[in-house]
PDB file with SEQRES, HELIX, SHEET and CRYST1 records, atoms N, CA, C and O in Angstrom:
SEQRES   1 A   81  UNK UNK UNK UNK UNK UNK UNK UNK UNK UNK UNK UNK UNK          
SEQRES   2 A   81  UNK UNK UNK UNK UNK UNK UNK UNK UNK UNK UNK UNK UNK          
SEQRES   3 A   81  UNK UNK UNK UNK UNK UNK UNK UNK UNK UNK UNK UNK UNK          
SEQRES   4 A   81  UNK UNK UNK UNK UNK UNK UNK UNK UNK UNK UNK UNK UNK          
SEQRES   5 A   81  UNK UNK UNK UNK UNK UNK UNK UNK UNK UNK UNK UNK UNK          
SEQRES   6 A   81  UNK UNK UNK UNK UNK UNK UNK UNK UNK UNK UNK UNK UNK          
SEQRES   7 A   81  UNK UNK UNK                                                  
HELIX    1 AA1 UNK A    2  UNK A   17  1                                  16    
HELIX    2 AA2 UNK A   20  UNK A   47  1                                  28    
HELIX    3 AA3 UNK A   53  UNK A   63  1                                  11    
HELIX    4 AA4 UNK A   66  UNK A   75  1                                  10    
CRYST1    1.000    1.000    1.000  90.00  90.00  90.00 P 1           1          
ATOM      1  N   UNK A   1       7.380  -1.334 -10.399  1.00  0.00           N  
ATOM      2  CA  UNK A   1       6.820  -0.142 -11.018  1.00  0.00           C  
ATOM      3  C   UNK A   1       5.502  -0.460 -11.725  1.00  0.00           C  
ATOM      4  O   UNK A   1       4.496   0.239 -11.609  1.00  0.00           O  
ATOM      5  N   UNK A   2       5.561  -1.260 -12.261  1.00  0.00           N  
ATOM      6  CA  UNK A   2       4.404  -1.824 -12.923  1.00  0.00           C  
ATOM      7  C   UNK A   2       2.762  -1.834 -11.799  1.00  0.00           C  
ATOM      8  O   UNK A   2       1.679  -1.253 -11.874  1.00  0.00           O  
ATOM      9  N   UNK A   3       3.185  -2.511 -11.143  1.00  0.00           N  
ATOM     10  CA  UNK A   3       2.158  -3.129  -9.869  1.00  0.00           C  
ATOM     11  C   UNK A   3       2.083  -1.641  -9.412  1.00  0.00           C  
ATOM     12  O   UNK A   3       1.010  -1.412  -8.854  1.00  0.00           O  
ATOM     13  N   UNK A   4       2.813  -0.696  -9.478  1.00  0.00           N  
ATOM     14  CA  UNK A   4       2.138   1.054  -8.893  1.00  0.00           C  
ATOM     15  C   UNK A   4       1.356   1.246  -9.705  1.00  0.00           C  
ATOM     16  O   UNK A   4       0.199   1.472  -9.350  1.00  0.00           O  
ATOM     17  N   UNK A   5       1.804   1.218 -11.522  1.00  0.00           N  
ATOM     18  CA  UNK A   5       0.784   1.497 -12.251  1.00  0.00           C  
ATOM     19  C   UNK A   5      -0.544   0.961 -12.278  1.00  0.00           C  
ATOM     20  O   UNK A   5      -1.514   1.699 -12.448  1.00  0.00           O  
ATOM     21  N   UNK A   6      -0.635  -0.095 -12.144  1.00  0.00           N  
ATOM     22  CA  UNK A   6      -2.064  -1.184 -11.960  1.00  0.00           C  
ATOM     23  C   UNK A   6      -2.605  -0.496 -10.704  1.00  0.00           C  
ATOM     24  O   UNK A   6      -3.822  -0.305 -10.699  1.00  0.00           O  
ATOM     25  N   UNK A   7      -1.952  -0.120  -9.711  1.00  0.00           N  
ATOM     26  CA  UNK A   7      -2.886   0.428  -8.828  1.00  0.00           C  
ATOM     27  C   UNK A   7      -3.451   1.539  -8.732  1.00  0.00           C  
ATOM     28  O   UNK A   7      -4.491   1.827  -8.139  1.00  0.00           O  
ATOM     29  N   UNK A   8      -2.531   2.382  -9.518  1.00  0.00           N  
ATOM     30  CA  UNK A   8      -2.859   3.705  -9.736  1.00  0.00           C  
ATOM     31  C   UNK A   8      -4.545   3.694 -11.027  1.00  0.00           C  
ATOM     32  O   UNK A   8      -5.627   4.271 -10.919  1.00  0.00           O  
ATOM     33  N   UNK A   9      -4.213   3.131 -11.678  1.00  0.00           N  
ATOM     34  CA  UNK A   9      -5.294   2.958 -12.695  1.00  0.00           C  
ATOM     35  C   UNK A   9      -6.659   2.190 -12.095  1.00  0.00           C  
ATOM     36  O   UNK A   9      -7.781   2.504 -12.491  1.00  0.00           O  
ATOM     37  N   UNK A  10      -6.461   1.288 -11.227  1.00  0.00           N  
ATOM     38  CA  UNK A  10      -7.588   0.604 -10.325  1.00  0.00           C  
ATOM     39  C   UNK A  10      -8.039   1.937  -9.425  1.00  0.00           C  
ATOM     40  O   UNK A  10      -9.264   2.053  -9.460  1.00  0.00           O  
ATOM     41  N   UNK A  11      -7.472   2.847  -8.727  1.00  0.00           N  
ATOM     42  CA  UNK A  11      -7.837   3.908  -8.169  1.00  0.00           C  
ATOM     43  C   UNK A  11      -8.816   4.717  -8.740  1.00  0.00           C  
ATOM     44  O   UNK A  11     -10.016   4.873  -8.515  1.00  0.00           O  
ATOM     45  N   UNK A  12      -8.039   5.184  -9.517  1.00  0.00           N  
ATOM     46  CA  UNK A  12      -9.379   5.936 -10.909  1.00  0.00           C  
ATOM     47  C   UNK A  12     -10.414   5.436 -11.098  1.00  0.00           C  
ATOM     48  O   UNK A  12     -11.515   5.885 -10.777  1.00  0.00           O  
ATOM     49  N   UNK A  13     -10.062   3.989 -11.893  1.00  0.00           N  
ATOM     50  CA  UNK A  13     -11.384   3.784 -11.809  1.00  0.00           C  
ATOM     51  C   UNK A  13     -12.519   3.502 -11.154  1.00  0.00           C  
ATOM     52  O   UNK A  13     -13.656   3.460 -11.625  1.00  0.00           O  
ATOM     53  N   UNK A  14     -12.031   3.231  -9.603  1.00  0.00           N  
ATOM     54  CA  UNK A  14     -12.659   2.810  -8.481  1.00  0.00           C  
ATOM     55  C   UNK A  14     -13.350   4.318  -8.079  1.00  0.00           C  
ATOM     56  O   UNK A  14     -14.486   4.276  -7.607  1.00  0.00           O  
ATOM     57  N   UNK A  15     -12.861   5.315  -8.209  1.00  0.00           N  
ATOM     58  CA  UNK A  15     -13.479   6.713  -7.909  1.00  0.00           C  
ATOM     59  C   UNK A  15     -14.875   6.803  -8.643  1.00  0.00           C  
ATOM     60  O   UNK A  15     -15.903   7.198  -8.091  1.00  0.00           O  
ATOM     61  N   UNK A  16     -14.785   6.401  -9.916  1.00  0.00           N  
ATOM     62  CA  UNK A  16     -15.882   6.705 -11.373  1.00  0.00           C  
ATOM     63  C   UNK A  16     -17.138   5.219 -10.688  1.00  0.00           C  
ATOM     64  O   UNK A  16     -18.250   5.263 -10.161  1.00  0.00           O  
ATOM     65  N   UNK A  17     -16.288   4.180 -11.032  1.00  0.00           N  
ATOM     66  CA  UNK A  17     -17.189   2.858 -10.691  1.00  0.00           C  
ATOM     67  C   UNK A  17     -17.421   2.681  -9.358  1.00  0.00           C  
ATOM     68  O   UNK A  17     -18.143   1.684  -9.351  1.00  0.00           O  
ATOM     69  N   UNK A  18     -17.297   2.947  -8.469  1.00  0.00           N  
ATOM     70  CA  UNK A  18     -17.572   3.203  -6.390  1.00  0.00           C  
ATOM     71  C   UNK A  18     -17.806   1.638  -6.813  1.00  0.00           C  
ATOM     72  O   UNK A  18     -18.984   1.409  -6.541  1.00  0.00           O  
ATOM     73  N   UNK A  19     -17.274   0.602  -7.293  1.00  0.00           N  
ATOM     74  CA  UNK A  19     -17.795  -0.606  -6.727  1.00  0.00           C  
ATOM     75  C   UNK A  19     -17.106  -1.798  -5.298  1.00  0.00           C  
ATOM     76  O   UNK A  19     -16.025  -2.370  -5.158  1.00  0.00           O  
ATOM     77  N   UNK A  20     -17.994  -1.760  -4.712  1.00  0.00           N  
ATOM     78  CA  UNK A  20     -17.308  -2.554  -3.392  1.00  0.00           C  
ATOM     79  C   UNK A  20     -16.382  -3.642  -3.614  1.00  0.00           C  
ATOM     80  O   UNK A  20     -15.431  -3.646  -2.833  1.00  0.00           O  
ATOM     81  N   UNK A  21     -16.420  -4.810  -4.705  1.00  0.00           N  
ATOM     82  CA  UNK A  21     -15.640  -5.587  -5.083  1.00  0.00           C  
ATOM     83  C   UNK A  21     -14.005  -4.879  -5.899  1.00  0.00           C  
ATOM     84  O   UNK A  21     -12.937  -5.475  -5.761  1.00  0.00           O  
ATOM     85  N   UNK A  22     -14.093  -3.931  -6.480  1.00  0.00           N  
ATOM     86  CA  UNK A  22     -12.798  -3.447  -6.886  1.00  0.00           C  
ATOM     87  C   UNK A  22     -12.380  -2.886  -5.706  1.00  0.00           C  
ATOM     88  O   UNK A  22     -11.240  -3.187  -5.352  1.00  0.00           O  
ATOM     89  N   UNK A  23     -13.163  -1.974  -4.847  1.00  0.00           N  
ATOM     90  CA  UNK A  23     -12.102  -1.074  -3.440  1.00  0.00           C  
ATOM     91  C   UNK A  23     -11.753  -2.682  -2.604  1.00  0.00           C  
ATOM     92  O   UNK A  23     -10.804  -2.688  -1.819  1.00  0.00           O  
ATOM     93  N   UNK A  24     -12.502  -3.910  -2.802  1.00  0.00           N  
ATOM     94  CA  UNK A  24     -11.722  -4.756  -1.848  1.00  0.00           C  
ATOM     95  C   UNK A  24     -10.263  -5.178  -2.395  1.00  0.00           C  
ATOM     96  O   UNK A  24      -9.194  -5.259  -1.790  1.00  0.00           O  
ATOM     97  N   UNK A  25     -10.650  -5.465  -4.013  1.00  0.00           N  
ATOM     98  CA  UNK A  25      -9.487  -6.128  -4.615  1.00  0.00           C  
ATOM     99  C   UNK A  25      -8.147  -4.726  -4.134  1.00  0.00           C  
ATOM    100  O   UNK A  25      -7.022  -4.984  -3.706  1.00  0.00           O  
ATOM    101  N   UNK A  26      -8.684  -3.380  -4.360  1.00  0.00           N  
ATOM    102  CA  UNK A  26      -7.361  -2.318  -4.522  1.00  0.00           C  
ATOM    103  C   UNK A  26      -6.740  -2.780  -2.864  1.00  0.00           C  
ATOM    104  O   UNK A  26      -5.527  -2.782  -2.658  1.00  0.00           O  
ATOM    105  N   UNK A  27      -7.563  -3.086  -1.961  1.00  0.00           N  
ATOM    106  CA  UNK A  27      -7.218  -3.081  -0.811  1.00  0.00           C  
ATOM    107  C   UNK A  27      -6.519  -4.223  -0.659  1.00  0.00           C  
ATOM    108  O   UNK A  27      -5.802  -4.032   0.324  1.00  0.00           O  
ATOM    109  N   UNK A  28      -6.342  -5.231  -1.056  1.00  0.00           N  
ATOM    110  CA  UNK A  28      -5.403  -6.529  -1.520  1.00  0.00           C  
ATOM    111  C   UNK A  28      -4.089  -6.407  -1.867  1.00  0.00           C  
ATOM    112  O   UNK A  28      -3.083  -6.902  -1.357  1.00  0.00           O  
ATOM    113  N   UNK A  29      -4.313  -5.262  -3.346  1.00  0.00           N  
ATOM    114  CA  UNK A  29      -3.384  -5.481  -3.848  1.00  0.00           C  
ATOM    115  C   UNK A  29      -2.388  -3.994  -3.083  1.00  0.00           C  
ATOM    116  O   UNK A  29      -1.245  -3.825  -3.508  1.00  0.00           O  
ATOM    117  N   UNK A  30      -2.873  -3.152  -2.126  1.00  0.00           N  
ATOM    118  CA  UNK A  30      -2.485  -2.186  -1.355  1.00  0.00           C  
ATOM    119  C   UNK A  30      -1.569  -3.389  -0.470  1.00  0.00           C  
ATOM    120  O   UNK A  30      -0.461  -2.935  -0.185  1.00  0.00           O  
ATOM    121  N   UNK A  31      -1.696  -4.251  -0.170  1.00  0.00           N  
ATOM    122  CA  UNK A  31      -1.626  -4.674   1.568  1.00  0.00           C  
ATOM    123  C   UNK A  31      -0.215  -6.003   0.723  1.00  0.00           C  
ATOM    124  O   UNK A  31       0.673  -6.353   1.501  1.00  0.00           O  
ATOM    125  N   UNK A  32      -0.167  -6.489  -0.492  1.00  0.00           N  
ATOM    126  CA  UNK A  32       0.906  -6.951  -1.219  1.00  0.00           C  
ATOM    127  C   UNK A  32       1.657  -6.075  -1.548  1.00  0.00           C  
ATOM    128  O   UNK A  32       2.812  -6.457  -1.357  1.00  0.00           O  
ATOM    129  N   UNK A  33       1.603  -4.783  -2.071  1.00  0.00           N  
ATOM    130  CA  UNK A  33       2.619  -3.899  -2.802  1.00  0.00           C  
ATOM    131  C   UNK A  33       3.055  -3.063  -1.302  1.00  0.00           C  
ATOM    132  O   UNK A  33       3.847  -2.221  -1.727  1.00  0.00           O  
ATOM    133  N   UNK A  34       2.975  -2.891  -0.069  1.00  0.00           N  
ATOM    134  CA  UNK A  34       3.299  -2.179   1.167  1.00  0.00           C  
ATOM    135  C   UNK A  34       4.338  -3.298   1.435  1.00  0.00           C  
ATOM    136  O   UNK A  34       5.522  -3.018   1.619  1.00  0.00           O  
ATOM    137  N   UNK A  35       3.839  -4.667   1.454  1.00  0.00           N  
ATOM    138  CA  UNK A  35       4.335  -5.640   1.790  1.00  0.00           C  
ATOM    139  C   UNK A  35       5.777  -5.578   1.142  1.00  0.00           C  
ATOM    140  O   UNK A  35       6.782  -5.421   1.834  1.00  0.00           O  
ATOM    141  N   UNK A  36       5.811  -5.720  -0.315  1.00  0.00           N  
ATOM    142  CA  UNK A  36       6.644  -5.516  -1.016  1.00  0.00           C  
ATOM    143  C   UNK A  36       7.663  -4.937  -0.695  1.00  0.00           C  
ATOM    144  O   UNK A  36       8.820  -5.357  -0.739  1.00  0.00           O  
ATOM    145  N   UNK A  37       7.143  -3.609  -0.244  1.00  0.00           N  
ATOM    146  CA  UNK A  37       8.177  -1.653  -0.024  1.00  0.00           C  
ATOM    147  C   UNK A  37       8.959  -2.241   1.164  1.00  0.00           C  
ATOM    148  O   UNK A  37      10.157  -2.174   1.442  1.00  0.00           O  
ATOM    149  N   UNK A  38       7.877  -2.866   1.811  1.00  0.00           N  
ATOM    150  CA  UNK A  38       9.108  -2.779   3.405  1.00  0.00           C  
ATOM    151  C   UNK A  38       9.983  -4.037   3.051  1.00  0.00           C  
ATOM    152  O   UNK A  38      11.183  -3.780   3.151  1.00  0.00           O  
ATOM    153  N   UNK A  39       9.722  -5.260   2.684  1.00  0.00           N  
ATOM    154  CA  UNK A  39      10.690  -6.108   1.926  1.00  0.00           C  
ATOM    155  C   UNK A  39      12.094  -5.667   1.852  1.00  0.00           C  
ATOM    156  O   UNK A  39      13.073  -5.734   2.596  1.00  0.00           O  
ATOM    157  N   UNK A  40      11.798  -5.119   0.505  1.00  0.00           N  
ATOM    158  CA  UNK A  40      12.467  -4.491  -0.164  1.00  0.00           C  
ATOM    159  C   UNK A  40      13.441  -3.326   0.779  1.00  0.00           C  
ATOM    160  O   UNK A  40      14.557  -3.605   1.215  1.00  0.00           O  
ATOM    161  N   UNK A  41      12.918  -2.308   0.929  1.00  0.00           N  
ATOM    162  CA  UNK A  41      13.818  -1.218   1.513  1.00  0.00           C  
ATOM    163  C   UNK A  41      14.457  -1.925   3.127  1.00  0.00           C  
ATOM    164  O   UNK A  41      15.524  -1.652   3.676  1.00  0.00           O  
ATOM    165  N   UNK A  42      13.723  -2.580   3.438  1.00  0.00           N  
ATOM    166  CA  UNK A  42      14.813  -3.204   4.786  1.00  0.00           C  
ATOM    167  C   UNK A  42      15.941  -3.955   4.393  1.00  0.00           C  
ATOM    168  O   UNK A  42      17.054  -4.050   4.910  1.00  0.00           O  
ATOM    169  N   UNK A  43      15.301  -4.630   3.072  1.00  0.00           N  
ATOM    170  CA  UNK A  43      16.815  -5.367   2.749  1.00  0.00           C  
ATOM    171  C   UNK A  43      17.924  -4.349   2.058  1.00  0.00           C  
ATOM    172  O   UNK A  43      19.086  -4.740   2.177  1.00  0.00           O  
ATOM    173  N   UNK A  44      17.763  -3.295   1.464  1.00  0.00           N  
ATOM    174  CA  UNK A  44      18.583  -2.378   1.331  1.00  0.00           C  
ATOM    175  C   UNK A  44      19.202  -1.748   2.436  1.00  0.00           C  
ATOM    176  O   UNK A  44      20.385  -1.424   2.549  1.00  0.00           O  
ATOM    177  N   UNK A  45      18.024  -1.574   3.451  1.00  0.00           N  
ATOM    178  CA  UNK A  45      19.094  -1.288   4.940  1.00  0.00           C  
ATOM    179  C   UNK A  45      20.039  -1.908   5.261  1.00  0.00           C  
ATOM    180  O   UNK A  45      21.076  -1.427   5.717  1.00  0.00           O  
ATOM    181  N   UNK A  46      19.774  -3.240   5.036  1.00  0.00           N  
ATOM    182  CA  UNK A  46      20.482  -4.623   6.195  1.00  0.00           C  
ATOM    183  C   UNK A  46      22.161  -4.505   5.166  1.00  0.00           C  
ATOM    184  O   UNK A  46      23.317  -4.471   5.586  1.00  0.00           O  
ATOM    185  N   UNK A  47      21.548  -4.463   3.526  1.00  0.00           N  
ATOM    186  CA  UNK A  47      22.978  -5.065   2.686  1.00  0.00           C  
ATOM    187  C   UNK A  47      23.704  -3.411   2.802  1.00  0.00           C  
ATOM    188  O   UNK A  47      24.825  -3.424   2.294  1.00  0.00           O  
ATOM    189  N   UNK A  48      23.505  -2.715   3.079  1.00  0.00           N  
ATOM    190  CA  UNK A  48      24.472  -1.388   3.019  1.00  0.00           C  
ATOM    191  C   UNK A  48      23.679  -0.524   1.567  1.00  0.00           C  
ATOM    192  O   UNK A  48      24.419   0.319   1.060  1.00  0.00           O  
ATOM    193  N   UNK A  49      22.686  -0.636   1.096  1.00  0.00           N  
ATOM    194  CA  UNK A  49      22.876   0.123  -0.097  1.00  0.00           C  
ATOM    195  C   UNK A  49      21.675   1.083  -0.029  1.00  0.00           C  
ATOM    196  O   UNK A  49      21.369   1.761  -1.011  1.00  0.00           O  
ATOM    197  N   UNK A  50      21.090   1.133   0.969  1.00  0.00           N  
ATOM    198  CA  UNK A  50      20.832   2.403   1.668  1.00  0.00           C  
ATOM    199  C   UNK A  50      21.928   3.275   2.528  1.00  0.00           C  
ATOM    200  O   UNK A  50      22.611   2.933   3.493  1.00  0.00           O  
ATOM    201  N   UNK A  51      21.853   4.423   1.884  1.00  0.00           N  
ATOM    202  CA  UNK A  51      22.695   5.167   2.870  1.00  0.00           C  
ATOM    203  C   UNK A  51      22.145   6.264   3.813  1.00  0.00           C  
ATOM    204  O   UNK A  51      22.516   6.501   4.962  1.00  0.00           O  
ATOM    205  N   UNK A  52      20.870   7.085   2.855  1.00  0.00           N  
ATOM    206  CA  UNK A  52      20.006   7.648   3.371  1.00  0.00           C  
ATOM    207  C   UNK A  52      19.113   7.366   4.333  1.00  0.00           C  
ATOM    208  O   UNK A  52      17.940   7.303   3.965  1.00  0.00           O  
ATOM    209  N   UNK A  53      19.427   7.120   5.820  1.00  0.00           N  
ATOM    210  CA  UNK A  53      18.768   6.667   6.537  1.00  0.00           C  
ATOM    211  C   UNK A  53      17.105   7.608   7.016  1.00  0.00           C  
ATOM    212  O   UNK A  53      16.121   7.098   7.552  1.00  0.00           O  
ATOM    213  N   UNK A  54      17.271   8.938   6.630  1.00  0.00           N  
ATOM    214  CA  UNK A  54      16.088   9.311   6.527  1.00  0.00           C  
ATOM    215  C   UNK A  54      15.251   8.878   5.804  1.00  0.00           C  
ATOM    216  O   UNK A  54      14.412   8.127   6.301  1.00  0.00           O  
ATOM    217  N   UNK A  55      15.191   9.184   4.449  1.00  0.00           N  
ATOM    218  CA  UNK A  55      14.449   8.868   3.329  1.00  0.00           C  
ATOM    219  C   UNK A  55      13.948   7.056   3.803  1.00  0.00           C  
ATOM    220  O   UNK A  55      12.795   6.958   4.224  1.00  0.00           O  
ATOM    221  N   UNK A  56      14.756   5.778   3.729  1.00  0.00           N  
ATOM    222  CA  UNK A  56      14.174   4.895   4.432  1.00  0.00           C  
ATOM    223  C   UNK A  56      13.711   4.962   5.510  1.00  0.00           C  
ATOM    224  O   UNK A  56      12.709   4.325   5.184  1.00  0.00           O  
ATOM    225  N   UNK A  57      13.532   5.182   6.586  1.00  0.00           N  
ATOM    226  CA  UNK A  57      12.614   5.484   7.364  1.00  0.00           C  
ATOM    227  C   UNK A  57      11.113   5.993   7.204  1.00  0.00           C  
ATOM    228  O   UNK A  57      10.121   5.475   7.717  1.00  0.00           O  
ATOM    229  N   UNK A  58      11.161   7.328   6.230  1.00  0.00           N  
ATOM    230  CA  UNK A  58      10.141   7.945   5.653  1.00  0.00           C  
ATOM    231  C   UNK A  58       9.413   7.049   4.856  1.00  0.00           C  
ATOM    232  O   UNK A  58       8.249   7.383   4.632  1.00  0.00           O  
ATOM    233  N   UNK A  59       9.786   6.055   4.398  1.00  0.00           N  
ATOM    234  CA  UNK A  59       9.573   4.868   3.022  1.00  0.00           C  
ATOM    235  C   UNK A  59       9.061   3.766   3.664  1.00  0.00           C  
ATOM    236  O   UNK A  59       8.064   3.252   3.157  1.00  0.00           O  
ATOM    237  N   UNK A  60       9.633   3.172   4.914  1.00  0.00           N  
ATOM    238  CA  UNK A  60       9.187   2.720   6.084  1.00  0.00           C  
ATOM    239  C   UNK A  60       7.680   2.736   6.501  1.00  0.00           C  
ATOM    240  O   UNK A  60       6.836   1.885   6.221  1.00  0.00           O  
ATOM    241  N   UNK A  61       7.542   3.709   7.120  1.00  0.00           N  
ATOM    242  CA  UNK A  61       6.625   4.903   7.819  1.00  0.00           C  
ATOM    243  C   UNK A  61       5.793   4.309   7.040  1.00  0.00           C  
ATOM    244  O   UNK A  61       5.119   3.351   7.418  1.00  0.00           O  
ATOM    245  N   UNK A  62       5.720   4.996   5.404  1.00  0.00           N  
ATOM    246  CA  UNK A  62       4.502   5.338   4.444  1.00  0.00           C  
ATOM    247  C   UNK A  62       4.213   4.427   4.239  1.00  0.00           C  
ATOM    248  O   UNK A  62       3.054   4.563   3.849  1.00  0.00           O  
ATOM    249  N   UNK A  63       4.622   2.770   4.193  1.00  0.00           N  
ATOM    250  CA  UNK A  63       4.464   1.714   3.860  1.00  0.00           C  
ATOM    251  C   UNK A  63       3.748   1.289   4.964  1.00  0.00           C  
ATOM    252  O   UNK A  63       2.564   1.172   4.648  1.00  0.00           O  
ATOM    253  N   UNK A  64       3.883   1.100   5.740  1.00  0.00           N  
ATOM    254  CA  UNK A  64       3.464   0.310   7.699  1.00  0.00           C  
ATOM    255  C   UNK A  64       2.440   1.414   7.184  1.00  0.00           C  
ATOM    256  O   UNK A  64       2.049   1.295   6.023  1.00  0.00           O  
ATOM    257  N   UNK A  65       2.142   2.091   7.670  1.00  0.00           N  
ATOM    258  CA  UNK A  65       0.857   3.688   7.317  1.00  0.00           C  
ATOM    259  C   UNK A  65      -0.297   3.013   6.187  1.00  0.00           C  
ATOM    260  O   UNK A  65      -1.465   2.914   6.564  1.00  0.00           O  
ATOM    261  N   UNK A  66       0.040   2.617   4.971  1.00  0.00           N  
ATOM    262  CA  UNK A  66      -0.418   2.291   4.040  1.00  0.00           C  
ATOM    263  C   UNK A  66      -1.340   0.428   3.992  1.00  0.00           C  
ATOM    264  O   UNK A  66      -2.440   0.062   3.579  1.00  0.00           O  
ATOM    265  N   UNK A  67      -0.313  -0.206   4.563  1.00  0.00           N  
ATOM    266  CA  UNK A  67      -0.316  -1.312   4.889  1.00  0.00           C  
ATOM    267  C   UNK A  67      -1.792  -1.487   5.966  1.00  0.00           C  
ATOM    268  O   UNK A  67      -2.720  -2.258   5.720  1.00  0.00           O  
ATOM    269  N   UNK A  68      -1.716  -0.644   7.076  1.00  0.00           N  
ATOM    270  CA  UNK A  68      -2.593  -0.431   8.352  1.00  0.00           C  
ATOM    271  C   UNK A  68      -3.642  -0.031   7.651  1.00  0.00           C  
ATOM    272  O   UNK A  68      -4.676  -0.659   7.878  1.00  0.00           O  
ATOM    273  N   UNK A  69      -3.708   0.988   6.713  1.00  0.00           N  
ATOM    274  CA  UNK A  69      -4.802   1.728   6.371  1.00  0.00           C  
ATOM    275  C   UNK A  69      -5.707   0.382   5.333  1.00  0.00           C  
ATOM    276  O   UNK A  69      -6.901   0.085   5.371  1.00  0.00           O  
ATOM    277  N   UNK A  70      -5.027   0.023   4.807  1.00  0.00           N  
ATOM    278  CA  UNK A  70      -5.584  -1.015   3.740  1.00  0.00           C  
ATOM    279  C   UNK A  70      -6.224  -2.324   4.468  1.00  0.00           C  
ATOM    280  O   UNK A  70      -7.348  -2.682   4.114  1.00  0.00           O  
ATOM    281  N   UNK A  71      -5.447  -3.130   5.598  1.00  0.00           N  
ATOM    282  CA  UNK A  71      -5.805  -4.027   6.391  1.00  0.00           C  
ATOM    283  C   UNK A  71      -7.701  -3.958   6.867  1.00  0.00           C  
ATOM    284  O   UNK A  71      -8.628  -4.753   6.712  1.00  0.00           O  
ATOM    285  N   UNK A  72      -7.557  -2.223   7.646  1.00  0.00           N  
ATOM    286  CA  UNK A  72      -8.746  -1.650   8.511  1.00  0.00           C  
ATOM    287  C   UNK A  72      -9.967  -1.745   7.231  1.00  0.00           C  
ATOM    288  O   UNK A  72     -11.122  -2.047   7.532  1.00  0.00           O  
ATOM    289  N   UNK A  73      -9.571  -1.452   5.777  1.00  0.00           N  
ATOM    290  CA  UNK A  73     -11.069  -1.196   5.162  1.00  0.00           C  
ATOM    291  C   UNK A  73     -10.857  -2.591   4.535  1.00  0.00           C  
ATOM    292  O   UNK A  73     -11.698  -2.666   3.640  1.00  0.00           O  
ATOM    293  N   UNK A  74     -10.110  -3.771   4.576  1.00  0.00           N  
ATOM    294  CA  UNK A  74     -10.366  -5.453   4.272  1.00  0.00           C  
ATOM    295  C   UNK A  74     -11.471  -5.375   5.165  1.00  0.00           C  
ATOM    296  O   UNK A  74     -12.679  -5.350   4.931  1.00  0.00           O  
ATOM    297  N   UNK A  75     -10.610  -5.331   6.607  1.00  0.00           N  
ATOM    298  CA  UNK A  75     -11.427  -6.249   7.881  1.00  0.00           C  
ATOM    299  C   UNK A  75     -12.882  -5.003   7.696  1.00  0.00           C  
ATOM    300  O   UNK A  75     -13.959  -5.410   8.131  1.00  0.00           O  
ATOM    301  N   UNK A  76     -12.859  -3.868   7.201  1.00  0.00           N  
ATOM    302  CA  UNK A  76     -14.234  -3.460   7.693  1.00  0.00           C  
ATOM    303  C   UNK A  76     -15.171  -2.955   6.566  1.00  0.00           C  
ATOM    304  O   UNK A  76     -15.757  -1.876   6.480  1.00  0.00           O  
ATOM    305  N   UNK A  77     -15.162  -3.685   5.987  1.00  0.00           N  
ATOM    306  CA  UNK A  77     -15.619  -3.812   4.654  1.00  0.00           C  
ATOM    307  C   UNK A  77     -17.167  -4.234   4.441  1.00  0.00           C  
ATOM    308  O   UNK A  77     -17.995  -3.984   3.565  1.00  0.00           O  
ATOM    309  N   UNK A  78     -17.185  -5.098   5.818  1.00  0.00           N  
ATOM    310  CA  UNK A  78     -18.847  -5.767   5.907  1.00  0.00           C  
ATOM    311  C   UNK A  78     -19.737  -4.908   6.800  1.00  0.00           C  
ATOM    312  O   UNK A  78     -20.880  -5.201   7.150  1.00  0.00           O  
ATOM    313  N   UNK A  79     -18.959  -3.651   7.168  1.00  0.00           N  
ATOM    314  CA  UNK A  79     -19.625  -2.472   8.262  1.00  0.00           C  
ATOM    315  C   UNK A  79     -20.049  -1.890   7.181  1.00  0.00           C  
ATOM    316  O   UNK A  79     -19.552  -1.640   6.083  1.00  0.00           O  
ATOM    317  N   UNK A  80     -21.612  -1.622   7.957  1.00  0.00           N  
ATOM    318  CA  UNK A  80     -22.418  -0.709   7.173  1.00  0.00           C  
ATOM    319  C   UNK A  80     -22.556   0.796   7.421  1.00  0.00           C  
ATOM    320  O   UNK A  80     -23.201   1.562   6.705  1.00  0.00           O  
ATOM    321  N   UNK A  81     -21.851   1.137   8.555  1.00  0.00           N  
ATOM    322  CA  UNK A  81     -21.716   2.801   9.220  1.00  0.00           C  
ATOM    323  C   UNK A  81     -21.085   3.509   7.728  1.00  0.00           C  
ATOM    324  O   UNK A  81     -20.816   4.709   7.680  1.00  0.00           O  
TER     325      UNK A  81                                                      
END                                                                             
């Protein structure tokens, strides 16, 4: 929960400050905390303490989604388009 808050607050301020070195770091710490989600919620699949197999899936999804999206502006970060 913590590490959402830190990112959530790096967001903001990354909107106000547009600086290229913080959107790389948010994109770091995006591509560890996705990392995290799917960790995490698969091993709740595997031990039984997911039961809601929708909702993990959806949690899934948004993570892999999030993960991809964060990877693309690391690697393209040195594009000037």
């Amino acid at each position: 929960m913590a590490g959402f808050v830190v990112l959530l607050i790096g967001m903001v301020a990354n909107i106000f400050l547009q600086m290229p070195m913080i959107h790389l770091a948010m994109s770091g710490m995006f591509v560890l905390f996705s990392t995290g989600v799917i960790l995490l919620t698969t091993q709740q699949i595997v031990r039984g303490g997911e039961t809601n197999y929708i909702s993990a899936t959806v949690s899934l999804y948004v993570s892999i989604y999030n993960l991809f999206i964060s990877l693309l502006s690391i690697l393209g970060i040195m594009n000037n388009d």
